[in-house]
Amino acid sequence: MSIRIDELPMPHVPGGDDFAEYAALSNDVETHTLGTDLLAMGQHEMLSEYVSTAVRTRRHLVARDGGTMVGRAMVTTRPLTPEAGAHLMVDVLPTHRRRGIGAALLEAAEALATRAGAPVLKVAVAHSVRDDAERVEPPTGFGDLPADDPGVRFLLAHGYALEQVTRISLLDAERLRDQAASPEVPDDYRLLAWAGPTPPEWMDQLAALRTRMSTDAPSAGMVVVPDPWDAGRVREHDQRIASSGRTMLTTVAEHVPSGVLAGFTEVVVSDGDAVAVQEDTLVLTDHRGRRLGMLLKKANAQQLVAAFPDVEAVVTWNAEENRPMLDVNEQLGFREIGREGGWQKRL
Ligand SMILES: CC(C)(COP(=O)(O)OP(=O)(O)OC[C@H]1O[C@@H](n2cnc3c(N)ncnc32)[C@H](O)[C@@H]1OP(=O)(O)O)[C@@H](O)C(=O)NCCC(=O)NCCS
């Protein structure tokens, strides 16, 4: 076996055999880990997530065995906030594992990250859910992973520490439609919803909420630095979602006396896809305890069902220590389909 590792430039639009093979490899590995292809991404969606933007640089490496792509690595660095470190991802096809391909890709990925000045290397990767194996726990004690999962073994062998476990869960169509009753909104608040780009009047406040998301969401032992958003970044993000054939559905809660947006929630749907993806949900600290989180999610579920009657499920990611958010999602009827590990190696 002779393995070659090369950098793969991202195309401007999806197409071309290399990107198609890269996308298939990424989807196949995740499907193999989780035992379901529910999270598989279409090429348009994947490309819009895999390109570099003003705030993040993404580089891609591929390992080829002869003419076949058998592994890949992705390195994400943050040119404006390098202290946030780099995110790495390594995937090797199940047919080509235990031959050192993963280690070679990781070494090349770590070299790109350290050359970009990252002080810490992070990994967020899906792992299998099985209860019959020995467990690995993060220091917080919230959640665990099977010790014999290949990714768990690989990351431990390469000096990464498990800091956080995230639950991946799914709300199916029947439960989604149960959210149809009108939520009762507390005095002084009103809910507003929109599909697609952020209305100009809410741009600045939405940027402020997104900035808070980077520091307010539980992060366990992961190194976190504030990730500032402004109206320009919201606009770029909105455009990238729309141009990749996706629709973002947003519901916000306005505190009417002050005109402040107290919270928001977002779901993204790809054209023709039966699974919608829950993105950020946040209620500002001063406005918590009024069930706004639940109200926002119910109202956005109603918007989703009305706008996309063919959507069959919503999938979401929640930190195991995020009890308030898990409470909301469990009450809504979400059930676990997988786990994600938040791993870290400080340099
Ligand atoms: C993790 C992954 C990238 C490893 O790829 P690989 O090509 O098999 O990696 P290597 O051959 O270089 O190293 C495998 C090492 O992982 C560990 N490992 C993986 N599976 C194992 C298993 N079933 N039993 C024991 N150790 C195992 C061992 O340390 C092994 O080294 P060894 O073969 O010398 O004992 C691959 O399993 C994969 O794609 N998993 C899904 C994605 C993922 O979890 N990525 C994590 C990194 S972001």
Tab-separated table of C-alpha atoms and ligand atoms in Angstrom:
chain	number	residue	atom	x	y	z
A	1	MET	CA	0.000	0.000	0.000
A	2	SER	CA	1.419	3.395	-0.895
A	3	ILE	CA	-0.425	6.323	0.633
A	4	ARG	CA	-0.107	9.900	-0.603
A	5	ILE	CA	-1.356	12.915	1.323
A	6	ASP	CA	-2.188	16.086	-0.619
A	7	GLU	CA	-4.047	19.290	0.067
A	8	LEU	CA	-7.446	19.469	-1.666
A	9	PRO	CA	-8.541	22.977	-2.698
A	10	MET	CA	-12.280	23.539	-2.392
A	11	PRO	CA	-14.046	24.227	-5.717
A	12	HIS	CA	-16.071	27.454	-6.159
A	13	VAL	CA	-19.225	25.443	-6.817
A	14	PRO	CA	-19.864	21.766	-6.033
A	15	GLY	CA	-18.953	19.440	-8.828
A	16	GLY	CA	-15.870	17.625	-9.968
A	17	ASP	CA	-14.940	14.123	-8.977
A	18	ASP	CA	-12.566	15.128	-6.192
A	19	PHE	CA	-15.113	17.097	-4.192
A	20	ALA	CA	-17.789	14.445	-4.778
A	21	GLU	CA	-15.428	11.754	-3.470
A	22	TYR	CA	-14.416	13.933	-0.526
A	23	ALA	CA	-18.055	14.615	0.407
A	24	ALA	CA	-18.961	10.929	0.092
A	25	LEU	CA	-16.036	9.894	2.278
A	26	SER	CA	-16.989	12.357	5.005
A	27	ASN	CA	-20.639	11.210	4.954
A	28	ASP	CA	-19.717	7.499	4.804
A	29	VAL	CA	-17.468	7.650	7.857
A	30	GLU	CA	-20.084	9.456	9.964
A	31	THR	CA	-22.820	7.070	8.800
A	32	HIS	CA	-20.617	4.116	9.755
A	33	THR	CA	-19.968	5.580	13.227
A	34	LEU	CA	-23.583	6.471	14.004
A	35	GLY	CA	-25.285	3.586	12.193
A	36	THR	CA	-27.570	6.043	10.372
A	37	ASP	CA	-27.202	8.474	7.469
A	38	LEU	CA	-29.588	10.987	9.047
A	39	LEU	CA	-26.800	13.550	9.377
A	40	ALA	CA	-25.382	13.106	5.856
A	41	MET	CA	-24.941	16.438	4.074
A	42	GLY	CA	-25.585	17.235	0.414
A	43	GLN	CA	-22.688	18.631	-1.596
A	44	HIS	CA	-23.978	22.243	-1.714
A	45	GLU	CA	-24.478	22.361	2.028
A	46	MET	CA	-21.156	20.697	2.723
A	47	LEU	CA	-19.217	23.010	0.445
A	48	SER	CA	-20.733	26.093	2.068
A	49	GLU	CA	-19.575	24.769	5.450
A	50	TYR	CA	-16.147	23.657	4.214
A	51	VAL	CA	-15.007	26.892	2.520
A	52	SER	CA	-12.964	29.568	4.281
A	53	THR	CA	-14.629	32.835	5.350
A	54	ALA	CA	-13.316	36.103	6.809
A	55	VAL	CA	-13.371	34.611	10.325
A	56	ARG	CA	-12.202	31.050	9.705
A	57	THR	CA	-9.655	29.384	7.436
A	58	ARG	CA	-10.421	25.813	6.438
A	59	ARG	CA	-7.801	23.587	4.799
A	60	HIS	CA	-8.431	20.052	3.594
A	61	LEU	CA	-6.044	17.129	3.209
A	62	VAL	CA	-6.767	13.847	1.460
A	63	ALA	CA	-5.035	10.487	1.709
A	64	ARG	CA	-5.126	8.433	-1.488
A	65	ASP	CA	-4.329	4.752	-1.922
A	66	GLY	CA	-3.535	4.611	-5.633
A	67	GLY	CA	-6.428	6.485	-7.239
A	68	THR	CA	-8.866	6.068	-4.342
A	69	MET	CA	-9.483	8.609	-1.582
A	70	VAL	CA	-9.358	6.658	1.673
A	71	GLY	CA	-9.001	9.366	4.303
A	72	ARG	CA	-9.253	13.077	4.866
A	73	ALA	CA	-8.418	15.749	7.392
A	74	MET	CA	-9.872	19.213	7.865
A	75	VAL	CA	-8.077	21.986	9.745
A	76	THR	CA	-9.969	25.089	10.867
A	77	THR	CA	-8.036	28.056	12.206
A	78	ARG	CA	-9.303	31.496	13.247
A	79	PRO	CA	-7.259	34.312	11.717
A	80	LEU	CA	-8.970	37.016	13.844
A	81	THR	CA	-8.933	35.044	17.131
A	82	PRO	CA	-5.934	32.660	16.865
A	83	GLU	CA	-5.994	32.168	20.648
A	84	ALA	CA	-9.191	30.111	20.119
A	85	GLY	CA	-6.950	27.396	18.659
A	86	ALA	CA	-7.576	25.055	15.739
A	87	HIS	CA	-10.281	22.477	15.107
A	88	LEU	CA	-9.129	19.244	13.500
A	89	MET	CA	-11.083	16.391	11.976
A	90	VAL	CA	-9.673	13.111	10.655
A	91	ASP	CA	-11.727	10.443	8.877
A	92	VAL	CA	-10.477	7.138	7.458
A	93	LEU	CA	-12.692	4.700	5.563
A	94	PRO	CA	-13.481	1.642	7.710
A	95	THR	CA	-11.874	-0.594	5.041
A	96	HIS	CA	-8.498	1.164	5.452
A	97	ARG	CA	-8.126	1.525	9.209
A	98	ARG	CA	-5.315	0.385	11.555
A	99	ARG	CA	-2.625	0.953	8.938
A	100	GLY	CA	-1.341	4.327	10.129
A	101	ILE	CA	-3.348	6.476	7.682
A	102	GLY	CA	-5.194	8.266	10.491
A	103	ALA	CA	-1.924	9.005	12.305
A	104	ALA	CA	-0.309	10.355	9.121
A	105	LEU	CA	-3.295	12.636	8.429
A	106	LEU	CA	-3.395	13.835	12.037
A	107	GLU	CA	0.315	14.631	11.993
A	108	ALA	CA	-0.087	16.665	8.773
A	109	ALA	CA	-3.181	18.428	10.172
A	110	GLU	CA	-1.447	19.265	13.469
A	111	ALA	CA	1.508	20.682	11.523
A	112	LEU	CA	-0.814	23.058	9.599
A	113	ALA	CA	-2.482	24.129	12.854
A	114	THR	CA	0.758	24.789	14.724
A	115	ARG	CA	2.192	26.673	11.752
A	116	ALA	CA	-0.905	28.932	11.954
A	117	GLY	CA	0.002	29.616	15.613
A	118	ALA	CA	-2.781	27.636	17.320
A	119	PRO	CA	-2.014	27.241	21.050
A	120	VAL	CA	-4.588	24.475	21.463
A	121	LEU	CA	-5.906	21.722	19.178
A	122	LYS	CA	-9.583	20.763	19.397
A	123	VAL	CA	-11.683	17.990	17.908
A	124	ALA	CA	-15.487	17.666	17.812
A	125	VAL	CA	-16.386	14.268	16.371
A	126	ALA	CA	-19.327	11.854	16.399
A	127	HIS	CA	-18.911	8.611	18.344
A	128	SER	CA	-21.032	5.515	18.540
A	129	VAL	CA	-23.594	5.091	21.346
A	130	ARG	CA	-23.272	1.709	23.019
A	131	ASP	CA	-23.837	0.842	26.626
A	132	ASP	CA	-22.033	-2.496	26.731
A	133	ALA	CA	-18.467	-1.173	26.673
A	134	GLU	CA	-16.085	0.302	29.214
A	135	ARG	CA	-16.652	4.077	29.485
A	136	VAL	CA	-14.536	7.210	29.142
A	137	GLU	CA	-15.823	10.281	31.005
A	138	PRO	CA	-14.901	13.966	30.813
A	139	PRO	CA	-13.740	15.636	34.088
A	140	THR	CA	-17.193	17.265	34.492
A	141	GLY	CA	-18.730	13.790	34.924
A	142	PHE	CA	-21.526	14.670	32.471
A	143	GLY	CA	-21.949	12.047	29.763
A	144	ASP	CA	-19.562	9.333	28.630
A	145	LEU	CA	-18.305	7.511	25.534
A	146	PRO	CA	-17.542	3.850	24.791
A	147	ALA	CA	-13.808	3.294	25.370
A	148	ASP	CA	-13.531	0.933	22.403
A	149	ASP	CA	-14.897	3.401	19.822
A	150	PRO	CA	-12.092	3.763	17.212
A	151	GLY	CA	-12.128	7.585	17.451
A	152	VAL	CA	-11.942	7.478	21.267
A	153	ARG	CA	-8.954	5.092	21.177
A	154	PHE	CA	-7.235	7.053	18.455
A	155	LEU	CA	-7.577	10.427	20.176
A	156	LEU	CA	-6.472	9.096	23.583
A	157	ALA	CA	-3.453	7.432	21.902
A	158	HIS	CA	-2.526	10.818	20.375
A	159	GLY	CA	-2.627	12.796	23.623
A	160	TYR	CA	-6.079	14.381	23.385
A	161	ALA	CA	-8.204	14.746	26.530
A	162	LEU	CA	-11.970	14.273	26.503
A	163	GLU	CA	-13.404	17.535	27.898
A	164	GLN	CA	-17.060	17.446	26.926
A	165	VAL	CA	-19.748	15.034	25.707
A	166	THR	CA	-22.518	16.383	23.488
A	167	ARG	CA	-25.758	14.508	22.933
A	168	ILE	CA	-27.029	14.320	19.346
A	169	SER	CA	-30.788	13.885	19.398
A	170	LEU	CA	-33.711	13.765	17.058
A	171	LEU	CA	-37.344	14.890	17.164
A	172	ASP	CA	-39.459	12.906	14.742
A	173	ALA	CA	-42.322	14.188	12.598
A	174	GLU	CA	-45.145	13.117	14.868
A	175	ARG	CA	-43.664	14.822	17.935
A	176	LEU	CA	-42.728	17.833	15.819
A	177	ARG	CA	-46.371	18.306	14.848
A	178	ASP	CA	-47.383	17.981	18.539
A	179	GLN	CA	-45.865	21.429	19.051
A	180	ALA	CA	-48.788	22.935	17.115
A	181	ALA	CA	-50.639	24.451	20.129
A	182	SER	CA	-50.102	28.213	20.358
A	183	PRO	CA	-47.544	28.988	23.038
A	184	GLU	CA	-48.575	31.488	25.718
A	185	VAL	CA	-46.161	34.381	25.658
A	186	PRO	CA	-45.436	36.162	28.986
A	187	ASP	CA	-46.471	39.819	29.401
A	188	ASP	CA	-43.957	42.311	28.033
A	189	TYR	CA	-42.650	39.894	25.374
A	190	ARG	CA	-43.608	39.180	21.811
A	191	LEU	CA	-42.347	36.508	19.431
A	192	LEU	CA	-41.357	37.334	15.858
A	193	ALA	CA	-40.448	34.810	13.212
A	194	TRP	CA	-38.876	34.958	9.771
A	195	ALA	CA	-37.625	32.633	7.053
A	196	GLY	CA	-34.383	33.429	5.252
A	197	PRO	CA	-32.081	36.425	5.759
A	198	THR	CA	-32.240	38.487	8.950
A	199	PRO	CA	-34.448	41.600	8.578
A	200	PRO	CA	-32.218	44.722	8.597
A	201	GLU	CA	-33.819	46.119	11.780
A	202	TRP	CA	-32.699	43.066	13.810
A	203	MET	CA	-29.216	42.689	12.320
A	204	ASP	CA	-27.247	44.375	15.135
A	205	GLN	CA	-29.174	42.700	17.942
A	206	LEU	CA	-28.889	39.298	16.325
A	207	ALA	CA	-25.129	39.831	16.023
A	208	ALA	CA	-25.047	40.614	19.769
A	209	LEU	CA	-26.992	37.428	20.605
A	210	ARG	CA	-24.668	35.311	18.425
A	211	THR	CA	-21.632	36.824	20.153
A	212	ARG	CA	-23.113	35.833	23.512
A	213	MET	CA	-23.650	32.307	22.213
A	214	SER	CA	-19.881	31.842	22.009
A	215	THR	CA	-19.403	32.517	25.711
A	216	ASP	CA	-22.781	31.607	27.300
A	217	ALA	CA	-23.155	28.056	25.995
A	218	PRO	CA	-21.616	25.533	28.447
A	219	SER	CA	-18.102	24.646	27.301
A	220	ALA	CA	-16.841	22.329	30.085
A	221	GLY	CA	-13.019	22.317	29.947
A	222	MET	CA	-12.753	23.530	26.336
A	223	VAL	CA	-10.728	26.700	25.755
A	224	VAL	CA	-13.255	29.325	24.674
A	225	VAL	CA	-12.626	32.885	23.568
A	226	PRO	CA	-15.353	35.372	22.616
A	227	ASP	CA	-16.254	35.061	18.946
A	228	PRO	CA	-17.483	38.512	17.961
A	229	TRP	CA	-20.272	38.967	15.394
A	230	ASP	CA	-21.327	42.182	13.695
A	231	ALA	CA	-24.000	42.986	11.104
A	232	GLY	CA	-21.591	42.268	8.238
A	233	ARG	CA	-20.880	38.770	9.546
A	234	VAL	CA	-24.604	38.081	10.000
A	235	ARG	CA	-25.160	39.190	6.379
A	236	GLU	CA	-22.329	36.977	5.051
A	237	HIS	CA	-23.623	33.999	7.051
A	238	ASP	CA	-27.183	34.552	5.787
A	239	GLN	CA	-25.956	34.781	2.184
A	240	ARG	CA	-23.852	31.636	2.458
A	241	ILE	CA	-26.818	29.661	3.849
A	242	ALA	CA	-29.168	30.931	1.116
A	243	SER	CA	-26.722	30.370	-1.751
A	244	SER	CA	-26.222	26.752	-0.661
A	245	GLY	CA	-29.938	25.966	-1.119
A	246	ARG	CA	-30.770	26.178	2.581
A	247	THR	CA	-33.411	28.158	4.443
A	248	MET	CA	-32.849	29.397	7.963
A	249	LEU	CA	-36.002	29.733	10.064
A	250	THR	CA	-35.593	32.082	13.000
A	251	THR	CA	-37.841	32.965	15.938
A	252	VAL	CA	-36.864	35.755	18.338
A	253	ALA	CA	-38.396	37.025	21.584
A	254	GLU	CA	-38.510	40.803	21.908
A	255	HIS	CA	-38.771	42.383	25.363
A	256	VAL	CA	-41.233	45.038	24.198
A	257	PRO	CA	-40.698	47.789	26.856
A	258	SER	CA	-36.951	47.922	26.135
A	259	GLY	CA	-36.957	46.844	22.488
A	260	VAL	CA	-34.232	44.317	23.376
A	261	LEU	CA	-34.103	40.893	21.740
A	262	ALA	CA	-34.116	38.603	24.770
A	263	GLY	CA	-33.519	35.372	22.883
A	264	PHE	CA	-33.541	33.538	19.594
A	265	THR	CA	-33.623	30.092	18.044
A	266	GLU	CA	-32.794	28.919	14.522
A	267	VAL	CA	-33.451	25.833	12.411
A	268	VAL	CA	-31.895	25.242	8.971
A	269	VAL	CA	-33.475	23.163	6.203
A	270	SER	CA	-31.721	22.074	2.993
A	271	ASP	CA	-33.853	22.002	-0.166
A	272	GLY	CA	-35.482	18.585	-0.439
A	273	ASP	CA	-33.933	17.263	2.800
A	274	ALA	CA	-36.220	15.487	5.270
A	275	VAL	CA	-34.063	16.377	8.297
A	276	ALA	CA	-33.868	19.948	9.590
A	277	VAL	CA	-30.909	21.006	11.728
A	278	GLN	CA	-31.385	22.923	14.964
A	279	GLU	CA	-28.779	25.662	15.202
A	280	ASP	CA	-28.298	28.166	18.043
A	281	THR	CA	-30.805	28.830	20.819
A	282	LEU	CA	-30.073	31.458	23.461
A	283	VAL	CA	-31.998	33.431	26.076
A	284	LEU	CA	-30.062	36.315	27.676
A	285	THR	CA	-29.394	35.822	31.408
A	286	ASP	CA	-31.706	38.668	32.543
A	287	HIS	CA	-34.640	37.098	30.694
A	288	ARG	CA	-34.248	33.480	31.789
A	289	GLY	CA	-36.774	31.593	33.940
A	290	ARG	CA	-39.836	32.680	31.915
A	291	ARG	CA	-39.950	29.620	29.673
A	292	LEU	CA	-38.838	31.706	26.702
A	293	GLY	CA	-36.499	28.884	25.570
A	294	MET	CA	-39.423	26.468	25.302
A	295	LEU	CA	-41.681	29.102	23.688
A	296	LEU	CA	-39.092	29.984	21.080
A	297	LYS	CA	-38.561	26.347	20.145
A	298	LYS	CA	-42.271	25.585	19.939
A	299	ALA	CA	-42.938	28.652	17.805
A	300	ASN	CA	-40.059	27.817	15.481
A	301	ALA	CA	-41.297	24.191	15.204
A	302	GLN	CA	-44.664	25.582	14.091
A	303	GLN	CA	-42.969	27.795	11.524
A	304	LEU	CA	-40.997	24.754	10.293
A	305	VAL	CA	-44.033	22.481	9.956
A	306	ALA	CA	-45.971	25.186	8.090
A	307	ALA	CA	-43.150	26.138	5.712
A	308	PHE	CA	-41.694	22.654	5.126
A	309	PRO	CA	-44.498	20.083	5.460
A	310	ASP	CA	-42.193	17.346	4.105
A	311	VAL	CA	-39.618	17.671	6.880
A	312	GLU	CA	-39.695	14.494	8.954
A	313	ALA	CA	-37.334	15.281	11.799
A	314	VAL	CA	-35.178	17.877	13.546
A	315	VAL	CA	-31.745	17.021	14.864
A	316	THR	CA	-29.955	18.898	17.645
A	317	TRP	CA	-26.654	18.905	19.571
A	318	ASN	CA	-26.601	19.646	23.328
A	319	ALA	CA	-23.816	19.512	25.891
A	320	GLU	CA	-24.561	16.856	28.522
A	321	GLU	CA	-24.042	19.460	31.286
A	322	ASN	CA	-26.598	21.805	29.687
A	323	ARG	CA	-29.518	20.595	31.808
A	324	PRO	CA	-31.837	23.563	31.089
A	325	MET	CA	-31.603	22.981	27.306
A	326	LEU	CA	-31.837	19.181	27.641
A	327	ASP	CA	-34.941	19.639	29.835
A	328	VAL	CA	-36.615	21.656	27.088
A	329	ASN	CA	-35.637	19.173	24.391
A	330	GLU	CA	-36.627	16.099	26.408
A	331	GLN	CA	-40.038	17.661	27.081
A	332	LEU	CA	-40.421	18.345	23.374
A	333	GLY	CA	-39.709	14.655	22.697
A	334	PHE	CA	-36.113	14.590	21.362
A	335	ARG	CA	-34.408	11.159	21.610
A	336	GLU	CA	-30.696	10.369	21.507
A	337	ILE	CA	-29.182	9.091	18.229
A	338	GLY	CA	-25.481	9.595	18.877
A	339	ARG	CA	-22.793	11.359	20.860
A	340	GLU	CA	-20.096	13.823	20.023
A	341	GLY	CA	-16.830	14.162	21.927
A	342	GLY	CA	-15.203	17.541	22.559
A	343	TRP	CA	-11.474	16.758	22.726
A	344	GLN	CA	-8.535	19.015	23.362
A	345	LYS	CA	-4.728	18.987	23.346
A	346	ARG	CA	-2.918	22.046	24.728
A	347	LEU	CA	0.411	22.739	23.081
B	1	LIG	C1	-10.039	7.458	14.285
B	1	LIG	C2	-9.632	7.091	12.856
B	1	LIG	C3	-9.383	8.375	12.090
B	1	LIG	C4	-8.350	6.263	12.910
B	1	LIG	O1	-7.923	5.982	11.602
B	1	LIG	P1	-6.820	4.830	11.331
B	1	LIG	O2	-6.351	4.983	9.940
B	1	LIG	O3	-7.343	3.534	11.774
B	1	LIG	O4	-5.674	5.324	12.319
B	1	LIG	P2	-4.251	4.647	12.589
B	1	LIG	O5	-4.123	3.350	11.857
B	1	LIG	O6	-3.212	5.667	12.346
B	1	LIG	O7	-4.295	4.434	14.142
B	1	LIG	C5	-5.302	3.676	14.721
B	1	LIG	C6	-5.099	3.778	16.225
B	1	LIG	O8	-6.323	4.129	16.844
B	1	LIG	C7	-6.526	3.272	17.969
B	1	LIG	N1	-7.582	2.323	17.604
B	1	LIG	C8	-8.489	2.529	16.632
B	1	LIG	N2	-9.352	1.500	16.582
B	1	LIG	C9	-8.976	0.629	17.527
B	1	LIG	C10	-9.471	-0.620	17.973
B	1	LIG	N3	-10.541	-1.179	17.400
B	1	LIG	N4	-8.825	-1.250	18.971
B	1	LIG	C11	-7.734	-0.707	19.525
B	1	LIG	N5	-7.223	0.478	19.148
B	1	LIG	C12	-7.829	1.140	18.172
B	1	LIG	C13	-5.207	2.588	18.210
B	1	LIG	O9	-4.412	3.469	18.980
B	1	LIG	C14	-4.693	2.466	16.793
B	1	LIG	O10	-3.303	2.352	16.738
B	1	LIG	P3	-2.695	0.890	16.446
B	1	LIG	O11	-3.375	0.401	15.201
B	1	LIG	O12	-1.239	1.181	16.281
B	1	LIG	O13	-3.030	0.081	17.654
B	1	LIG	C15	-10.747	6.233	12.181
B	1	LIG	O14	-11.069	5.156	13.022
B	1	LIG	C16	-11.995	7.010	11.869
B	1	LIG	O15	-12.105	7.608	10.788
B	1	LIG	N6	-12.960	7.059	12.823
B	1	LIG	C17	-14.167	7.880	12.643
B	1	LIG	C18	-13.823	9.369	12.731
B	1	LIG	C19	-13.137	9.677	14.039
B	1	LIG	O16	-13.503	9.186	15.101
B	1	LIG	N7	-12.109	10.538	14.004
B	1	LIG	C20	-11.400	10.886	15.217
B	1	LIG	C21	-10.311	11.849	14.955
B	1	LIG	S1	-10.957	13.419	14.522
